[in-house]
mmCIF file of C-alpha atoms and ligand atoms in Angstrom:
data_model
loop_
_atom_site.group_PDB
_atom_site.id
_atom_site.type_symbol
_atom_site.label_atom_id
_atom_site.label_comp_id
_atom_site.label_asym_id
_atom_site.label_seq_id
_atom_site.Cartn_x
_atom_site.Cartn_y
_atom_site.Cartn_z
ATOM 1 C CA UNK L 1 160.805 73.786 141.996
ATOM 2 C CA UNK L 2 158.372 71.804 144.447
ATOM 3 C CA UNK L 3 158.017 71.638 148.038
ATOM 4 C CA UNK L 4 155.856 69.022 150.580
ATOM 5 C CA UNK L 5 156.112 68.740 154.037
ATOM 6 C CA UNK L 6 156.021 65.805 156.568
ATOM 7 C CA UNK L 7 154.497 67.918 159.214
ATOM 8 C CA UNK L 8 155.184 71.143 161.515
ATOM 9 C CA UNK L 9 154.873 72.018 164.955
ATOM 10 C CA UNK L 10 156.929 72.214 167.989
ATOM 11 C CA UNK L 11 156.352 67.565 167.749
ATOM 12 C CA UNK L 12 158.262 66.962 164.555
ATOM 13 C CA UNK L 13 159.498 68.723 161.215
ATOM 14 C CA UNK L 14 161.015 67.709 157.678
ATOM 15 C CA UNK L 15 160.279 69.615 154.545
ATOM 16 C CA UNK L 16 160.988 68.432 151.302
ATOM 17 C CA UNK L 17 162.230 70.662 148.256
ATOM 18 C CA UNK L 18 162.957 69.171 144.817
ATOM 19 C CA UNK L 19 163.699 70.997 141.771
ATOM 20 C CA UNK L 20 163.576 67.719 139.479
ATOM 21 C CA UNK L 21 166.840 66.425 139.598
ATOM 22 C CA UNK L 22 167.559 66.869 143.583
ATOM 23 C CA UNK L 23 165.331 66.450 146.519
ATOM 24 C CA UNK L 24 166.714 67.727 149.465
ATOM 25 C CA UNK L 25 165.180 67.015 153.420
ATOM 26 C CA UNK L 26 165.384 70.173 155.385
ATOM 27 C CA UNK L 27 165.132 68.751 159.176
ATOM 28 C CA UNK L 28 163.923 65.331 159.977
ATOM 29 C CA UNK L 29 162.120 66.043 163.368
ATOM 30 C CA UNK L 30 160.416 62.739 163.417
ATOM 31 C CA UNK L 31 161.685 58.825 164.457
ATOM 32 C CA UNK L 32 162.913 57.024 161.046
ATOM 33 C CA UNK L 33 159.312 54.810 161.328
ATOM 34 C CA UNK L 34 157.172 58.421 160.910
ATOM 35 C CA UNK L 35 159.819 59.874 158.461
ATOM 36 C CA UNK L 36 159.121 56.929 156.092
ATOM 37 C CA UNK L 37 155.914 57.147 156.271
ATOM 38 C CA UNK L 38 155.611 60.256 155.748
ATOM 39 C CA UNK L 39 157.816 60.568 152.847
ATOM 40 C CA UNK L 40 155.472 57.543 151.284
ATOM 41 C CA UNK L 41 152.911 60.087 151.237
ATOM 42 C CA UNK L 42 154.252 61.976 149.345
ATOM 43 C CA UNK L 43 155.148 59.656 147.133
ATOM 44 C CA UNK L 44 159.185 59.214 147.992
ATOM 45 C CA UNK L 45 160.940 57.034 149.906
ATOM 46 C CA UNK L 46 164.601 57.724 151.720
ATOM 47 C CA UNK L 47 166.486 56.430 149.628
ATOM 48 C CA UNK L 48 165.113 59.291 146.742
ATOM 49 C CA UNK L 49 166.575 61.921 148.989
ATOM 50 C CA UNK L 50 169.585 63.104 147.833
ATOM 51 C CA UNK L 51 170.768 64.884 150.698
ATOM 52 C CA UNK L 52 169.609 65.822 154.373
ATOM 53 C CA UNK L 53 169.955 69.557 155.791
ATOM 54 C CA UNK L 54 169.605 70.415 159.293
ATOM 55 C CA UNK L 55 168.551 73.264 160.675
ATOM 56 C CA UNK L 56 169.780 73.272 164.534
ATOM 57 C CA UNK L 57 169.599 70.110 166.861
ATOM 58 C CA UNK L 58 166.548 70.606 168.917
ATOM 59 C CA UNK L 59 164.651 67.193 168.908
ATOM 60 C CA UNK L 60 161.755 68.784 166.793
ATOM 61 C CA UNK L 61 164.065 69.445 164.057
ATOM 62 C CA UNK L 62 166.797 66.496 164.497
ATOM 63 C CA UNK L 63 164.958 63.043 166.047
ATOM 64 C CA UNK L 64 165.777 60.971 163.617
ATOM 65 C CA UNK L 65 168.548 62.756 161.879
ATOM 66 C CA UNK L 66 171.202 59.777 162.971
ATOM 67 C CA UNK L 67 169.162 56.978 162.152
ATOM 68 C CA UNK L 68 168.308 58.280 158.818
ATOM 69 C CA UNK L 69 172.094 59.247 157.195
ATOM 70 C CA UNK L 70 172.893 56.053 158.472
ATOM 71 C CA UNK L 71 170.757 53.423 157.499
ATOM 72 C CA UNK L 72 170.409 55.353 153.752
ATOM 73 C CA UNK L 73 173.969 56.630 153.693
ATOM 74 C CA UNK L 74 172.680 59.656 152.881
ATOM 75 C CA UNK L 75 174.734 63.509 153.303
ATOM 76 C CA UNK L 76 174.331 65.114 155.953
ATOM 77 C CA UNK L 77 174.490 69.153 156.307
ATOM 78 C CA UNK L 78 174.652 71.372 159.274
ATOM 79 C CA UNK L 79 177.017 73.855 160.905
ATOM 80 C CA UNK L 80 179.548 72.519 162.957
ATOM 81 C CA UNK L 81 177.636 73.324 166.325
ATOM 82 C CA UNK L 82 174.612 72.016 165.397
ATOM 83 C CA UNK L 83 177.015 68.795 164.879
ATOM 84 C CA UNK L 84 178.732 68.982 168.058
ATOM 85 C CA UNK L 85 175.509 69.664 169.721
ATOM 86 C CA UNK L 86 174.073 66.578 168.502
ATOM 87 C CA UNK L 87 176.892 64.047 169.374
ATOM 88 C CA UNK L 88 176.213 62.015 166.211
ATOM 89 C CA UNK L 89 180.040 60.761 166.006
ATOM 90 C CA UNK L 90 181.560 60.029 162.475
ATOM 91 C CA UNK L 91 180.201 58.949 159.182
ATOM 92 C CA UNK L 92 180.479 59.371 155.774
ATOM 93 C CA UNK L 93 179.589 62.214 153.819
ATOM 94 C CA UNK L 94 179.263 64.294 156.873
ATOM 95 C CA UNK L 95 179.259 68.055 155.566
ATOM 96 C CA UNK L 96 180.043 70.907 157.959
ATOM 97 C CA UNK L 97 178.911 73.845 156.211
ATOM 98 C CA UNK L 98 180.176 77.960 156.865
ATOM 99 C CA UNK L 99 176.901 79.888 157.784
ATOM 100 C CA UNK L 100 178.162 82.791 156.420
ATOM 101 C CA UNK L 101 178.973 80.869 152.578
ATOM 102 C CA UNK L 102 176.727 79.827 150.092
ATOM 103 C CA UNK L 103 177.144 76.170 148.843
ATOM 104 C CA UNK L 104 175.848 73.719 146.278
ATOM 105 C CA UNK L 105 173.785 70.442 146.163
ATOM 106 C CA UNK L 106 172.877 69.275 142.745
ATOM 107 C CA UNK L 107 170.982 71.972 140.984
ATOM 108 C CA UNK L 108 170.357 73.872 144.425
ATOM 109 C CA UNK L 109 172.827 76.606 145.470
ATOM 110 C CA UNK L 110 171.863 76.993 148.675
ATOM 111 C CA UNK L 111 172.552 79.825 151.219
ATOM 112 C CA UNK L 112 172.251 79.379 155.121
ATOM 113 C CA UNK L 113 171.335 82.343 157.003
ATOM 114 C CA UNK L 114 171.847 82.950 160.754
ATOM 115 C CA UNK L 115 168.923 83.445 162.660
ATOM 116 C CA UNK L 116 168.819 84.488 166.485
ATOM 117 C CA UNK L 117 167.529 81.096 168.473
ATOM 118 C CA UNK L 118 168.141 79.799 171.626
ATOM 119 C CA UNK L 119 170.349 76.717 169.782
ATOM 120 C CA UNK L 120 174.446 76.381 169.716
ATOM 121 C CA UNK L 121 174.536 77.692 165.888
ATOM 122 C CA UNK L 122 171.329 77.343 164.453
ATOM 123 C CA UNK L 123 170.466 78.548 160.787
ATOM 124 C CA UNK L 124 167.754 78.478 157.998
ATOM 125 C CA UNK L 125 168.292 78.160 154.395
ATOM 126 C CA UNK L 126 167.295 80.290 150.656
ATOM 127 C CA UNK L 127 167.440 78.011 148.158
ATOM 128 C CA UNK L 128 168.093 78.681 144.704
ATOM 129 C CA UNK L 129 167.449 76.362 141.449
ATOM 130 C CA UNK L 130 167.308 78.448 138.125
ATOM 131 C CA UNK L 131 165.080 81.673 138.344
ATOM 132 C CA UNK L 132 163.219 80.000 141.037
ATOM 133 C CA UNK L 133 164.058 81.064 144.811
ATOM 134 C CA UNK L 134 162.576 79.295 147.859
ATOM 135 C CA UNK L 135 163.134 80.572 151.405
ATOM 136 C CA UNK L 136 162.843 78.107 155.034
ATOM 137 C CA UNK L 137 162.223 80.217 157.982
ATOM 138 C CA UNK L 138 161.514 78.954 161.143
ATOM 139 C CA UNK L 139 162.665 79.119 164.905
ATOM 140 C CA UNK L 140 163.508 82.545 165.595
ATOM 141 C CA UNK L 141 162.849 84.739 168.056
ATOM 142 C CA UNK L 142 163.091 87.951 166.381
ATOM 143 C CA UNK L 143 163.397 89.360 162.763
ATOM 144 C CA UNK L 144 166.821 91.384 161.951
ATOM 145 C CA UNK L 145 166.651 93.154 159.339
ATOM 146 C CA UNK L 146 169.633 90.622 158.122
ATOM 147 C CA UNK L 147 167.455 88.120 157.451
ATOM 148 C CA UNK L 148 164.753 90.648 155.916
ATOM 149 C CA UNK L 149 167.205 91.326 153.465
ATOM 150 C CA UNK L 150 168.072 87.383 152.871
ATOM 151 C CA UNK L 151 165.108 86.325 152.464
ATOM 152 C CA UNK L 152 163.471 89.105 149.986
ATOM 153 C CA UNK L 153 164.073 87.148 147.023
ATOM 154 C CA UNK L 154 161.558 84.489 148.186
ATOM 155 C CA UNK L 155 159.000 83.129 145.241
ATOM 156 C CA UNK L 156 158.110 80.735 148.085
ATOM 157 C CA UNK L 157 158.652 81.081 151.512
ATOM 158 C CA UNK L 158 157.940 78.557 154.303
ATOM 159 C CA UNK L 159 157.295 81.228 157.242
ATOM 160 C CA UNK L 160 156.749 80.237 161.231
ATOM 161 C CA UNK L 161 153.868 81.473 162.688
ATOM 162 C CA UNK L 162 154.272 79.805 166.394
ATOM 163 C CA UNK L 163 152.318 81.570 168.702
ATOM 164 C CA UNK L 164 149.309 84.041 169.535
ATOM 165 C CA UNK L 165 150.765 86.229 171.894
ATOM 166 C CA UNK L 166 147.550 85.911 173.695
ATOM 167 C CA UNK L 167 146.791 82.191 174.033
ATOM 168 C CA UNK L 168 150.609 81.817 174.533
ATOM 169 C CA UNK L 169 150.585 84.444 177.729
ATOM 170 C CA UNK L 170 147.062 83.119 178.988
ATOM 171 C CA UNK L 171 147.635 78.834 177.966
ATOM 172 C CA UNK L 172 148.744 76.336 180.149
ATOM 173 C CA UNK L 173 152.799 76.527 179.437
ATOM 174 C CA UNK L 174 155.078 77.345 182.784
ATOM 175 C CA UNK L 175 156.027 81.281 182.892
ATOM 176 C CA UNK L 176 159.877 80.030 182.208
ATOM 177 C CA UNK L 177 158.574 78.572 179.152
ATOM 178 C CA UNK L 178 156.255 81.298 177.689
ATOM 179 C CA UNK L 179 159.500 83.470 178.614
ATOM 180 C CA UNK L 180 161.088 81.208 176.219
ATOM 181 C CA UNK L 181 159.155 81.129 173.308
ATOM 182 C CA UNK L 182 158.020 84.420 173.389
ATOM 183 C CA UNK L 183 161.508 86.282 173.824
ATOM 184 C CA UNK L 184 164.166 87.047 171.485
ATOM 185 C CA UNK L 185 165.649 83.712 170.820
ATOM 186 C CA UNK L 186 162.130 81.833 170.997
ATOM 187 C CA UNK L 187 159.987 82.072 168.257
ATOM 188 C CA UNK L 188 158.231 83.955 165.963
ATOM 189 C CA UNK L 189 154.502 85.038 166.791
ATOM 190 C CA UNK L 190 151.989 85.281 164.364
ATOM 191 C CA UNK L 191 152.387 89.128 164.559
ATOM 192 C CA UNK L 192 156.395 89.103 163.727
ATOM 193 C CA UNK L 193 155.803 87.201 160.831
ATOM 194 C CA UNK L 194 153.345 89.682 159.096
ATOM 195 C CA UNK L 195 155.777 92.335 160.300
ATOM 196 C CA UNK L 196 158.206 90.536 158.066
ATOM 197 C CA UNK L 197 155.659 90.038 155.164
ATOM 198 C CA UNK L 198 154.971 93.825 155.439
ATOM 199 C CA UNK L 199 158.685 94.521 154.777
ATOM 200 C CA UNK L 200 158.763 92.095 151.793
ATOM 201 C CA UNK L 201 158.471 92.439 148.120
ATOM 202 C CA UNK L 202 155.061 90.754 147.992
ATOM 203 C CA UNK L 203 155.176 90.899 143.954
ATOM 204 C CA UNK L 204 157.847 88.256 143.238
ATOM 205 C CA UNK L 205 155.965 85.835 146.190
ATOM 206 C CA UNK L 206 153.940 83.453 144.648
ATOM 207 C CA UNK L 207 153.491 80.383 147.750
ATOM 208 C CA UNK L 208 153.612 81.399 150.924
ATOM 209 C CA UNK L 209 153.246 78.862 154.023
ATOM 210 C CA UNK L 210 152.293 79.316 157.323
ATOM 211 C CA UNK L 211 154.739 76.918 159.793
ATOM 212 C CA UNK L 212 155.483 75.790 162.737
ATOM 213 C CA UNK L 213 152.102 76.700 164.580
ATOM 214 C CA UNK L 214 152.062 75.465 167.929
ATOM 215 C CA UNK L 215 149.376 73.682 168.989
ATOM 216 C CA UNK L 216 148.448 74.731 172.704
ATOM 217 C CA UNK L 217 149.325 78.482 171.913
ATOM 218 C CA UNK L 218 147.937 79.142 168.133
ATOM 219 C CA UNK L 219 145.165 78.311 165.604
ATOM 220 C CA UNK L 220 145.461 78.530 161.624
ATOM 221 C CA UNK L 221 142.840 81.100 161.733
ATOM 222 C CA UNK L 222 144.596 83.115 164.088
ATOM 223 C CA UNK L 223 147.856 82.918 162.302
ATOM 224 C CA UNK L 224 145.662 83.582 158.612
ATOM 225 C CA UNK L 225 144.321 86.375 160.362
ATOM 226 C CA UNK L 226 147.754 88.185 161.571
ATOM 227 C CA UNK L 227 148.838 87.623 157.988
ATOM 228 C CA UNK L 228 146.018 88.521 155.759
ATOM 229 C CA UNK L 229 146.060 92.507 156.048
ATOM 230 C CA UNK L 230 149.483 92.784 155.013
ATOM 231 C CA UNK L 231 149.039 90.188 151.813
ATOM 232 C CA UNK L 232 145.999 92.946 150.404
ATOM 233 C CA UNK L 233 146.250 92.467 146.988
ATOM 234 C CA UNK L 234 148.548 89.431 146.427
ATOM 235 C CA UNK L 235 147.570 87.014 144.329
ATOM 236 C CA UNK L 236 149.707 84.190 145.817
ATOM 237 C CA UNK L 237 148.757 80.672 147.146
ATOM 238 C CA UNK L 238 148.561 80.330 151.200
ATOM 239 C CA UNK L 239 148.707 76.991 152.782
ATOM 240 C CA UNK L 240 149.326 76.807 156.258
ATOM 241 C CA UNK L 241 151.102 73.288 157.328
ATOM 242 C CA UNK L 242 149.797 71.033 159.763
ATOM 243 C CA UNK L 243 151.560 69.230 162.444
ATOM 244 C CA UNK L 244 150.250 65.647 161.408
ATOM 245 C CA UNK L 245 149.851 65.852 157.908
ATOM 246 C CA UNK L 246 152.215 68.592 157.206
ATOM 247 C CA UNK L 247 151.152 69.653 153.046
ATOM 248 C CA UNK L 248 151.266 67.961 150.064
ATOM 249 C CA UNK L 249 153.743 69.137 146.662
ATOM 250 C CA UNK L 250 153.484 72.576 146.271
ATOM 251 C CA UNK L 251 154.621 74.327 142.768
ATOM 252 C CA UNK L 252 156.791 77.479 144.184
HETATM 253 ZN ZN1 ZN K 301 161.268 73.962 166.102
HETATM 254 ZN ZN1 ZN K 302 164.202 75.297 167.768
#
């Protein structure tokens, strides 16, 4: 299994995973101009995607979800509030999945888990393609030991690192808004996501990636730095993704 990503950060996100036969588009947080684009980077274009996933409807993760299943006619997968909240109206090969079941795309049996975010009925995804296992995990505010226990088969694990609790209580963003992000259905700061790393099985986890770093409130070396003491020891690959060029195929 491989994964690339068109970017990440609170302006735009789209991973792609593809275990040889299916390539699937977690979010697509960008207009349909970038998302091409972006995909041509990486070597793909939409019409190689064999399916789009969505992870909850805020813009960052659903801007050009429409425009893409439509011109491509490609299938479309979220729960059915992330749907409603979207108001995308009928098309074909519209798939309203059960957050608490497992499902399959191609080779990929892939199982959403529920995550606590301020979003109508948001969930992230482990992914599963032979012996290989590959976790998403971004936008939450909190980690439950529920999704500790999902995602602790991970042999790669895309992981949000949003904020330094610092720069996010001392930067420029409105008090309602660091209340946001920083409380329980905001998102994850760097310090939450080695809290989660400290409770994992390190051993099996061979690519991890840093995600979803905000730009006014963190910095990669911050977010390397929260994470580091924890991974003493592993012999894994880190990459942390960028919001503009996002990273380039991955082996997990
Ligand atoms: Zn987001
Ligand atoms: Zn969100």
């Amino acid at each position: 299994m491989r994964i690339a990503s068109l970017g990440s950060g609170s302006q735009g996100n789209g991973t792609v995973i593809d275990d040889g036969e299916t390539r699937l588009l977690i979010d697509a947080g960008f207009s349909l101009k970038e998302i091409t684009s972006r995909l041509k980077r990486i070597d793909l274009t939409p019409a190689d995607i064999t399916a789009v996933l969505v992870t909850h409807e805020h813009a960052d993760h659903a801007h050009g979800v429409g425009p893409l299943v439509r011109k491509f006619s490609l299938p479309l997968y979220l729960t059915h509030g992330t749907y409603r909240a979207l108001r995308l109206g009928l098309f074909p090969s519209l798939h309203l999945i059960n957050p608490h079941r497992s499902f399959q795309i191609g080779g990929f049996e892939v199982d959403p888990v529920i995550v606590p975010h301020d979003a109508r009925e948001p969930c992230q995804f482990v992914f599963r393609s032979g012996d290989d296992c590959l976790g998403v995990l971004t936008d939450l505010g909190h980690i439950s030991s529920h999704v500790v226990d999902r995602f602790s088969c991970c042999h790669g694990l895309l992981l949000e690192c949003n904020h330094d609790l610092d720069m996010l209580r001392n930067g420029p963003y409105p008090e309602r808004l660091k209340r946001r992000v920083g409380g329980d259905l905001g998102h994850l700061n760097n310090h939450q996501a080695a809290g989660l790393l400290s409770r994992t099985d390190l051993s099996r986890l061979r690519l991890l990636v840093l995600s979803h770093l905000s730009e006014r409130n963190n910095r990669p070396d911050l977010a390397q730095g929260a994470v580091t003491p924890v991974l003493a020891g592993w012999r894994g690959e880190l990459v942390t993704a960028a919001q503009d060029t996002g990273f380039s195929w991955r082996d997990v």
